[in-house]
Short mmCIF file of C-alpha atoms in Angstrom, two decimals:
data_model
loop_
_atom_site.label_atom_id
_atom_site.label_comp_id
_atom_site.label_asym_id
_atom_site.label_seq_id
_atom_site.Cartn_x
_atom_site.Cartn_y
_atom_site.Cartn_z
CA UNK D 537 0.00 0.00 0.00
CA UNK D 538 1.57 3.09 -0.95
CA UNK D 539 1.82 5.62 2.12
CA UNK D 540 -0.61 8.67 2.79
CA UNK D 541 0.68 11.93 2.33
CA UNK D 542 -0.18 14.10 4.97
CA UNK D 543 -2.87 17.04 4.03
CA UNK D 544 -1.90 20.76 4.45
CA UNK D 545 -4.33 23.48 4.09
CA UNK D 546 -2.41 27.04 2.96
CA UNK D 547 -4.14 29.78 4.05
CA UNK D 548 -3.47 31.92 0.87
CA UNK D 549 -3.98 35.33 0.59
CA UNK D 550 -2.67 36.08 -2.71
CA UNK D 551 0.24 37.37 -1.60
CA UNK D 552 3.72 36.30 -3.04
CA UNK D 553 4.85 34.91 0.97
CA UNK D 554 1.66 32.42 0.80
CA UNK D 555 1.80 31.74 -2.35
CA UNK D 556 5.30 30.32 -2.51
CA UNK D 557 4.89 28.59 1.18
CA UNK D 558 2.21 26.40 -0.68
CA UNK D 559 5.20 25.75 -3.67
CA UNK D 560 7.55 25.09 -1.22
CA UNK D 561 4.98 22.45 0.34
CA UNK D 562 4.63 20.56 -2.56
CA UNK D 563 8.06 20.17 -3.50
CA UNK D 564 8.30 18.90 0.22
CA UNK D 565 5.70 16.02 -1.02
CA UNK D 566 2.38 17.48 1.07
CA UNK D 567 -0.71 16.60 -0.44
CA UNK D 568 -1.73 20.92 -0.79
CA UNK D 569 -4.76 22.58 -0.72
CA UNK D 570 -5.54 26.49 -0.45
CA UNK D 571 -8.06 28.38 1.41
CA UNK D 572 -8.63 31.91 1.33
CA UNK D 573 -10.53 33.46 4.31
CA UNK D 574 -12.92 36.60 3.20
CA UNK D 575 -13.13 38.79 6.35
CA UNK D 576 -13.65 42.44 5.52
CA UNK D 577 -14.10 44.54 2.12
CA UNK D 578 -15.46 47.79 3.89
CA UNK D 579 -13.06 49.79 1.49
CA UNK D 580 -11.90 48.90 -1.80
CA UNK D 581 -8.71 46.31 -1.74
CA UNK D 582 -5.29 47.24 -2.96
CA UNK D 583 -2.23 45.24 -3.76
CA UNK D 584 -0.49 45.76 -0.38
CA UNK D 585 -3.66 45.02 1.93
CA UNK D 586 -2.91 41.46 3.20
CA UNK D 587 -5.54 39.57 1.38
CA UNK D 588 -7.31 39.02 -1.98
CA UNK D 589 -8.79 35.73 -2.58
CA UNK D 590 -9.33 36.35 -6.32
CA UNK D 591 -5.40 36.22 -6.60
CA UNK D 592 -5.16 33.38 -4.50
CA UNK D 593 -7.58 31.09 -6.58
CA UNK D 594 -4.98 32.14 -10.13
CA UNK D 595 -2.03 31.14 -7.85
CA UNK D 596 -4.09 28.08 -6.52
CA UNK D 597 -4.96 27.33 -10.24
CA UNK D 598 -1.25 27.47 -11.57
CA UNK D 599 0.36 25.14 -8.80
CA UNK D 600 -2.43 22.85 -9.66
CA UNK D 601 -4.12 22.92 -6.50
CA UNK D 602 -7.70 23.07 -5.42
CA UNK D 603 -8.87 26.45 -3.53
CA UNK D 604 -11.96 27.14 -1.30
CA UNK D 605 -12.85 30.25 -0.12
CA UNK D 606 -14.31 30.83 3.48
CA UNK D 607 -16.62 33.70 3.85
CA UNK D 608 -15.76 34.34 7.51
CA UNK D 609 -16.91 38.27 7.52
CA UNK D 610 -20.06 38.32 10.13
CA UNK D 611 -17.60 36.39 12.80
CA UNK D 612 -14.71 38.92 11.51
CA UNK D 613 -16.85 42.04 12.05
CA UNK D 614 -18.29 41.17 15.45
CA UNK D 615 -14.99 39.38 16.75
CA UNK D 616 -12.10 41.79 15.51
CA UNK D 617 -13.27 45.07 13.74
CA UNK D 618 -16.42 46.17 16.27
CA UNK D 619 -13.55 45.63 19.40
CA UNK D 620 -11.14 47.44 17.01
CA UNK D 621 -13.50 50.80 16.88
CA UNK D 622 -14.34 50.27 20.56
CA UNK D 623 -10.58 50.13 21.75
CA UNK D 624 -10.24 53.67 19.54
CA UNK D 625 -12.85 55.43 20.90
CA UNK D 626 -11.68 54.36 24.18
CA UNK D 627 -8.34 56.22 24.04
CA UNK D 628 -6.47 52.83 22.93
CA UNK D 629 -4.32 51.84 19.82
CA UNK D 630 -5.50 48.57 19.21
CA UNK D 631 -3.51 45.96 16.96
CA UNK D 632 -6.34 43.58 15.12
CA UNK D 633 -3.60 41.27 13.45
CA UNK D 634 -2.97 39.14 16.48
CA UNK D 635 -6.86 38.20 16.71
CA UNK D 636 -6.90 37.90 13.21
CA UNK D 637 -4.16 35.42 13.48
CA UNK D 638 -5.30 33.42 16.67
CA UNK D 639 -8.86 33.18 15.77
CA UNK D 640 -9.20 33.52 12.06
CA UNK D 641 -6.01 32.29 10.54
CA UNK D 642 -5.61 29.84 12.83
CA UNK D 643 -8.41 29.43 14.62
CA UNK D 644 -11.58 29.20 12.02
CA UNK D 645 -9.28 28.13 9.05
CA UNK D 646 -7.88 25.00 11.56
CA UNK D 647 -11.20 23.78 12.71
CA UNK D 648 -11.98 23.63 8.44
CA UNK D 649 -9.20 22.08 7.52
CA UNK D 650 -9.72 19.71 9.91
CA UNK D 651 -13.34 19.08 9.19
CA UNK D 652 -11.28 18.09 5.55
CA UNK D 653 -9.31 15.88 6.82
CA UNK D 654 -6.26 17.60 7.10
CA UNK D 655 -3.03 17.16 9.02
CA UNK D 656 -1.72 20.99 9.38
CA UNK D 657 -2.56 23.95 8.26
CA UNK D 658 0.69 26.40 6.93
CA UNK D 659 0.30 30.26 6.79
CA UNK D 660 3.63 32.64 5.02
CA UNK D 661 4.24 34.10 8.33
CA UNK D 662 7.93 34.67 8.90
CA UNK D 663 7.87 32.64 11.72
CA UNK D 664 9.85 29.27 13.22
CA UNK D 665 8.11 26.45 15.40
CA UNK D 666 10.62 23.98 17.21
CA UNK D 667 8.81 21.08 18.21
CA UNK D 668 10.37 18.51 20.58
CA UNK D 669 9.30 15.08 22.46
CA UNK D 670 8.38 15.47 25.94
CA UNK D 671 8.14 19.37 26.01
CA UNK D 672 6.28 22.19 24.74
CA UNK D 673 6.50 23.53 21.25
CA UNK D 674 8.59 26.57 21.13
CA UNK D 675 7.42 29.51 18.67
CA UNK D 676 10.84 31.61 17.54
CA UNK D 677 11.78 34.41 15.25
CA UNK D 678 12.07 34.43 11.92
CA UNK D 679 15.14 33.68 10.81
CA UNK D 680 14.82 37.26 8.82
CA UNK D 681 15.00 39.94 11.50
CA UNK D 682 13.33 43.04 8.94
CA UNK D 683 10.35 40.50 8.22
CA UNK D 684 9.81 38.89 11.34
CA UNK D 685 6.68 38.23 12.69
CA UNK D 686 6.64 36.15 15.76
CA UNK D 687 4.71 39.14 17.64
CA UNK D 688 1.58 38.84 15.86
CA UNK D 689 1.42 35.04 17.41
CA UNK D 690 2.00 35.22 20.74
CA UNK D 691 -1.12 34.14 21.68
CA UNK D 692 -1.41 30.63 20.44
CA UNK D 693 -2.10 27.61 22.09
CA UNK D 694 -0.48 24.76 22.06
CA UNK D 695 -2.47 22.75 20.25
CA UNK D 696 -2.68 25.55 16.91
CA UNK D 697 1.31 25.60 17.07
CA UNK D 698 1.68 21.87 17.12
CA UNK D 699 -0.81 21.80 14.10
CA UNK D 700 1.55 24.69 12.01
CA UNK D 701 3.71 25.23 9.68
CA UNK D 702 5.77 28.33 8.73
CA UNK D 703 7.44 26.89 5.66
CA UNK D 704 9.36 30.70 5.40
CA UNK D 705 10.57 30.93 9.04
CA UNK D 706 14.39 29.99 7.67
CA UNK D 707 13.97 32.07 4.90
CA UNK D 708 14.70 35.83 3.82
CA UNK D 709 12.43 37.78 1.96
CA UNK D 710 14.72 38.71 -1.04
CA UNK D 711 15.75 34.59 -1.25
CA UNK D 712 11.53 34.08 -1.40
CA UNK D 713 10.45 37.13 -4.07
CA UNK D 714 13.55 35.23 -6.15
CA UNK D 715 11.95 31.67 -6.03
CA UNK D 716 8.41 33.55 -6.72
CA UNK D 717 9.92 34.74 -10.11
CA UNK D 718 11.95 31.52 -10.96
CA UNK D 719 8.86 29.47 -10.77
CA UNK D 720 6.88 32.58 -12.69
CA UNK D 721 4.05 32.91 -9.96
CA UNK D 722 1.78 34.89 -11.35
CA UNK D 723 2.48 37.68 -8.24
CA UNK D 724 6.00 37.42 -8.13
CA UNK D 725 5.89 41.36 -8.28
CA UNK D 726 2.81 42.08 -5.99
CA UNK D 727 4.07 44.50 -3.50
CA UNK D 728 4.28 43.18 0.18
CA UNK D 729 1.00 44.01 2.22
CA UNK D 730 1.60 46.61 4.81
CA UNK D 731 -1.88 48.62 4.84
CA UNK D 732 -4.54 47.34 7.22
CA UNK D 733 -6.92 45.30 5.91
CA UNK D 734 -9.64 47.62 7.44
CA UNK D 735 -8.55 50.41 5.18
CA UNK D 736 -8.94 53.89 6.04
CA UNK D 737 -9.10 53.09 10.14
CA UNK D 738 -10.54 56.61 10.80
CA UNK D 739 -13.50 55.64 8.97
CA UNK D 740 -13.74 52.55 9.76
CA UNK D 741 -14.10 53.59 13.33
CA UNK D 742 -16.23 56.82 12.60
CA UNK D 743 -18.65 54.02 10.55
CA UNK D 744 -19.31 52.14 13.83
CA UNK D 745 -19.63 54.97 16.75
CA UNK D 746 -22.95 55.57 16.60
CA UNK D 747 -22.55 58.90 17.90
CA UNK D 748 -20.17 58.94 20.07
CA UNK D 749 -17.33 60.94 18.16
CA UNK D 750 -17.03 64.19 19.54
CA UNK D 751 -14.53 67.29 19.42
CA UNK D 752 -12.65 68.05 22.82
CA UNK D 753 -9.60 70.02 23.87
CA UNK D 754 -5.71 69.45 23.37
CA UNK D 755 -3.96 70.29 26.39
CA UNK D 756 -0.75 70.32 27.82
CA UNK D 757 0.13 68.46 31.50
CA UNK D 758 -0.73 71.55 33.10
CA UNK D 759 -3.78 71.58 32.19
CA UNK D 760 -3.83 74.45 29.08
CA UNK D 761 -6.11 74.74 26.48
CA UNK D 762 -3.55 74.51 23.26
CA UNK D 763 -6.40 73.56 20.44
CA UNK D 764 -9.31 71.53 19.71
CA UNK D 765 -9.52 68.04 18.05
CA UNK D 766 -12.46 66.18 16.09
CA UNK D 767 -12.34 62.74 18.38
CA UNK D 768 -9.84 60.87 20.71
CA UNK D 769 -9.87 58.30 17.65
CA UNK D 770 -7.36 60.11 15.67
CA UNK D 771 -4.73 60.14 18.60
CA UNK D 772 -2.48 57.77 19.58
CA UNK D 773 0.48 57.90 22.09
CA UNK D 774 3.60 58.85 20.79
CA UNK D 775 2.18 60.61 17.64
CA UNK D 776 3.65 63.72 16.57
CA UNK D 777 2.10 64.96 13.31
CA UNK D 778 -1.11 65.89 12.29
CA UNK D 779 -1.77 67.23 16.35
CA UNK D 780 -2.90 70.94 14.68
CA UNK D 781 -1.51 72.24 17.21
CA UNK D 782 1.78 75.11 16.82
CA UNK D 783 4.46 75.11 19.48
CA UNK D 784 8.28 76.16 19.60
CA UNK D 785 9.13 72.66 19.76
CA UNK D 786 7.75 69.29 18.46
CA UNK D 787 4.78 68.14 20.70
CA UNK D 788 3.89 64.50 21.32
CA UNK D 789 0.98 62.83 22.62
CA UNK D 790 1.42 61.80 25.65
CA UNK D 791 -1.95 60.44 26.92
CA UNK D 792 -5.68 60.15 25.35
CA UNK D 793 -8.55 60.57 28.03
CA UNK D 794 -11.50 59.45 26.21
CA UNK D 795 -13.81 60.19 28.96
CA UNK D 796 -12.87 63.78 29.12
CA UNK D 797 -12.43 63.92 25.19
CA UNK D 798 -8.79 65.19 26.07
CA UNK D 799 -5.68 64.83 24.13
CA UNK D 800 -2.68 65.55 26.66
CA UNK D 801 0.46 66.60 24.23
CA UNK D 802 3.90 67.69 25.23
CA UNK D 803 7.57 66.91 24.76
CA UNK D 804 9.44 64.47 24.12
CA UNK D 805 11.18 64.26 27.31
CA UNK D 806 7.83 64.14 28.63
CA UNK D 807 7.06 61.28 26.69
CA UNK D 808 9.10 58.19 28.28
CA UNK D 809 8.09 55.83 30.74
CA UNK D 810 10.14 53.10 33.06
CA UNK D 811 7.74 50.51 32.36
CA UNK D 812 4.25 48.95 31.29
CA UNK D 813 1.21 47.16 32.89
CA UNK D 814 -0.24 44.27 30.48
CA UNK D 815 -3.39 42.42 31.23
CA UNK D 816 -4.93 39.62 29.23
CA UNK D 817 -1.25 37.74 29.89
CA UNK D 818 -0.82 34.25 27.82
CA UNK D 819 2.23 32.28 28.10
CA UNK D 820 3.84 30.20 25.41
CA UNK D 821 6.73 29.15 27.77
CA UNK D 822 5.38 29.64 31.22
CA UNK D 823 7.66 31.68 33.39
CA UNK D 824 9.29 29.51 36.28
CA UNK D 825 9.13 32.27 39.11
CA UNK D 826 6.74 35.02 39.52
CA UNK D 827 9.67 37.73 38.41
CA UNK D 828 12.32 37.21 35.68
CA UNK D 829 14.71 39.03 33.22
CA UNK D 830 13.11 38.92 29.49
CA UNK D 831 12.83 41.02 26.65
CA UNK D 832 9.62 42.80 25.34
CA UNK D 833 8.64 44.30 22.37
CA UNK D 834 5.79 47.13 22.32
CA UNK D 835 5.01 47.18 18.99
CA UNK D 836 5.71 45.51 16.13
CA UNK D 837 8.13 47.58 14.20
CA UNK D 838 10.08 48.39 17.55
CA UNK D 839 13.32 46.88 19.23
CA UNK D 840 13.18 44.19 21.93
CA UNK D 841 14.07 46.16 25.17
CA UNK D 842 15.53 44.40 28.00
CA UNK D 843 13.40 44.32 31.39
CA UNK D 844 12.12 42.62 34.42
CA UNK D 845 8.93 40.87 34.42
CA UNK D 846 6.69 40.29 37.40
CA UNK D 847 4.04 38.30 36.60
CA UNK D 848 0.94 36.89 38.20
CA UNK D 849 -1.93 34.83 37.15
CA UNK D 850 -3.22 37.12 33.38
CA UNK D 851 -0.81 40.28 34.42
CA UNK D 852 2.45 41.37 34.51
CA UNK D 853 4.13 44.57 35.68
CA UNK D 854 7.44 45.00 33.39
CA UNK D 855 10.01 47.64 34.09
CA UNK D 856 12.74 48.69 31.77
CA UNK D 857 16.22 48.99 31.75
CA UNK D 858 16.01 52.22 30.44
CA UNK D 859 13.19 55.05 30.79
CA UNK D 860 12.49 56.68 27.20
CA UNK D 861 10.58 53.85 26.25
CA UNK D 862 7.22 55.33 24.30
CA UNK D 863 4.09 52.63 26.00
CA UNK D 864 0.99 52.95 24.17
CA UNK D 865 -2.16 51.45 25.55
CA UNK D 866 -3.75 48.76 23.25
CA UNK D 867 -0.96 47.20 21.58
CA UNK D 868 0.34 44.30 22.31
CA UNK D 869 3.67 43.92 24.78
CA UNK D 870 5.62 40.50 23.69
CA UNK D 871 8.07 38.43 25.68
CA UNK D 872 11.34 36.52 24.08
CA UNK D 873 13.81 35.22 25.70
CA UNK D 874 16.43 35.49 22.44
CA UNK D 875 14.90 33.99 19.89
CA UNK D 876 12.08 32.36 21.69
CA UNK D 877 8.76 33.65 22.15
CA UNK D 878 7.74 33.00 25.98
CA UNK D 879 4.25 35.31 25.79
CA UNK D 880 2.64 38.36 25.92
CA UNK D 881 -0.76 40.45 26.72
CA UNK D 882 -1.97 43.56 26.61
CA UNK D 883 -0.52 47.00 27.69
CA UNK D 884 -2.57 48.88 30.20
CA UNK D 885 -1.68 51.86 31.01
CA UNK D 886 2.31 52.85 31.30
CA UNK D 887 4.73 53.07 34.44
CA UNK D 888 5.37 56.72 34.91
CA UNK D 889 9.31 57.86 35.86
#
């Protein structure tokens, strides 16, 4: 009897990192399928939003593969955009990719593909998984530092990471647009996604207030009245343009009180705080003691900073080794330990200095 070949589903977006992850899987002898999920088409699409299933069935189509799409957009409204608008209007900079990834990605496109039959489901992410007898699998960097995207998955379980594959984790991006052209995929050239898939997010949010947008003041720490805004929405911490707002010297935001419908600016030696409090804590690697020496990352484009972490139970209190660090409420604050991914949550508020 000839042996089976274990069943991947490729969650393809049409993007030239999915579409050669489901080459690569085929040369590896996987018996590949690919799924496109269709969340949200509020705006109209463009070539570096992350997905576009019409693209994905023409790659599907020229790798010979079959393609299914999975109209996922009530869940994707109700479990990821509505708590995106909320967390906006609530003086917060939320970061929808790492539901999107938990329970969309890999969370409604697993259960599928296992309805099908399937073994694992793969995604482009540049992203490693180390799996080992007798111990937990370990989620790591990708191997390509600039492209990275371990943070957006810190909040898998177990069970999605042992049923992944990341066939670019040991690969750079320049070494996989090269392979896209040398098998002539048919978006070899497609720009990589960087734009939301949400679009314009100030509309997005202003779609879903019902009402409760409102103008309010700009104000210093003190207290004074420096201009007026058109809704806490449009602020975030750390932001310096667009604030409409003339000073001497560059102002920053520095906090967003959506209750008061206040934006407090000022500068940016103002701006730094010693450390962060994150709720909504998940652990990858479970920390052996309560406190411990990590790294975190605040956002996804910034550096890992070295810190303490105190945690307990779904929190953590993390202070810094240095006190300039810009915290903004709503994104997400990961833990590695070098390479490896140990957890992460959700930042609170900020530590003042």
């Amino acid at each position: 009897m000839p042996q089976r070949r274990e069943k991947v589903v490729v969650a393809m977006s049409g993007g030239v990192d999915s579409s050669v992850s489901a080459s690569l899987l085929l040369e590896q002898g996987y018996d590949v399928a690919g799924v496109s999920l269709r969340l949200w088409e509020g705006g109209r699409p463009s070539g570096r939003n992350c997905s576009d299933h019409s693209e994905a069935r023409r790659v599907a189509e020229y790798l010979g593969i079959p393609h299914a799409l999975i109209d996922a957009r009530p869940a994707f409204a109700r479990d990821v955009v509505r708590p995106f608008a909320e967390g906006y209007l609530s003086g917060r900079t939320p970061n929808p990719c790492v539901a999107c990834n938990r329970d969309f990605k890999l969370g409604v496109l697993m259960s599928w593909a296992r309805a099908q039959g399937a073994d694992y489901v793969a995604t482009g992410h540049y992203a490693r998984i180390a799996r080992s007898s007798g111990s937990s699998t370990a989620l790591l960097r990708g191997v390509d530092r600039a492209k990275d995207q371990s943070y957006f998955l810190f909040s898998l379980s177990q069970e999605q990471l042992n049923a992944t594959l990341f066939p670019l984790g040991d690969w750079q991006k320049e070494d996989v647009r090269k392979r896209a052209r040398e098998l002539g995929l048919p978006v070899a050239e497609r720009p990589d996604s960087q734009d939301l898939c949400l679009g314009d997010y100030r509309r997005t949010v202003e779609s879903l207030a019902q009402n409760r947008v409102a103008r309010g003041e700009i104000v210093d720490r003190a207290g004074r009245l420096l201009g007026t805004h058109a809704g806490v929405h449009r602020f975030t911490v750390g932001q310096r343009r667009g604030l409409g707002v003339a000073a001497p010297e560059p102002l920053y935001v520095l906090e967003v009180l959506a209750d008061a419908r206040r934006v407090v600016v000022g500068t940016r030696k103002e701006l730094g705080s010693r450390g962060l409090v994150a709720g909504l804590v998940s652990w990858i690697a479970p920390p052996a003691a309560g406190e411990f020496a990590a790294e975190v990352q605040v956002r996804y484009r910034s550096r890992p900073i070295p810190c303490r972490v105190h945690a307990e139970g779904a929190r953590a209190e993390v202070y810094f080794e240095r006190d300039d660090v810009v915290v903004t409420p709503g994104q997400a604050a990961v833990f590695y330990d070098g390479e490896r991914v140990l957890g992460g949550g959700w930042i609170e508020r900020a530590i003042s200095r």
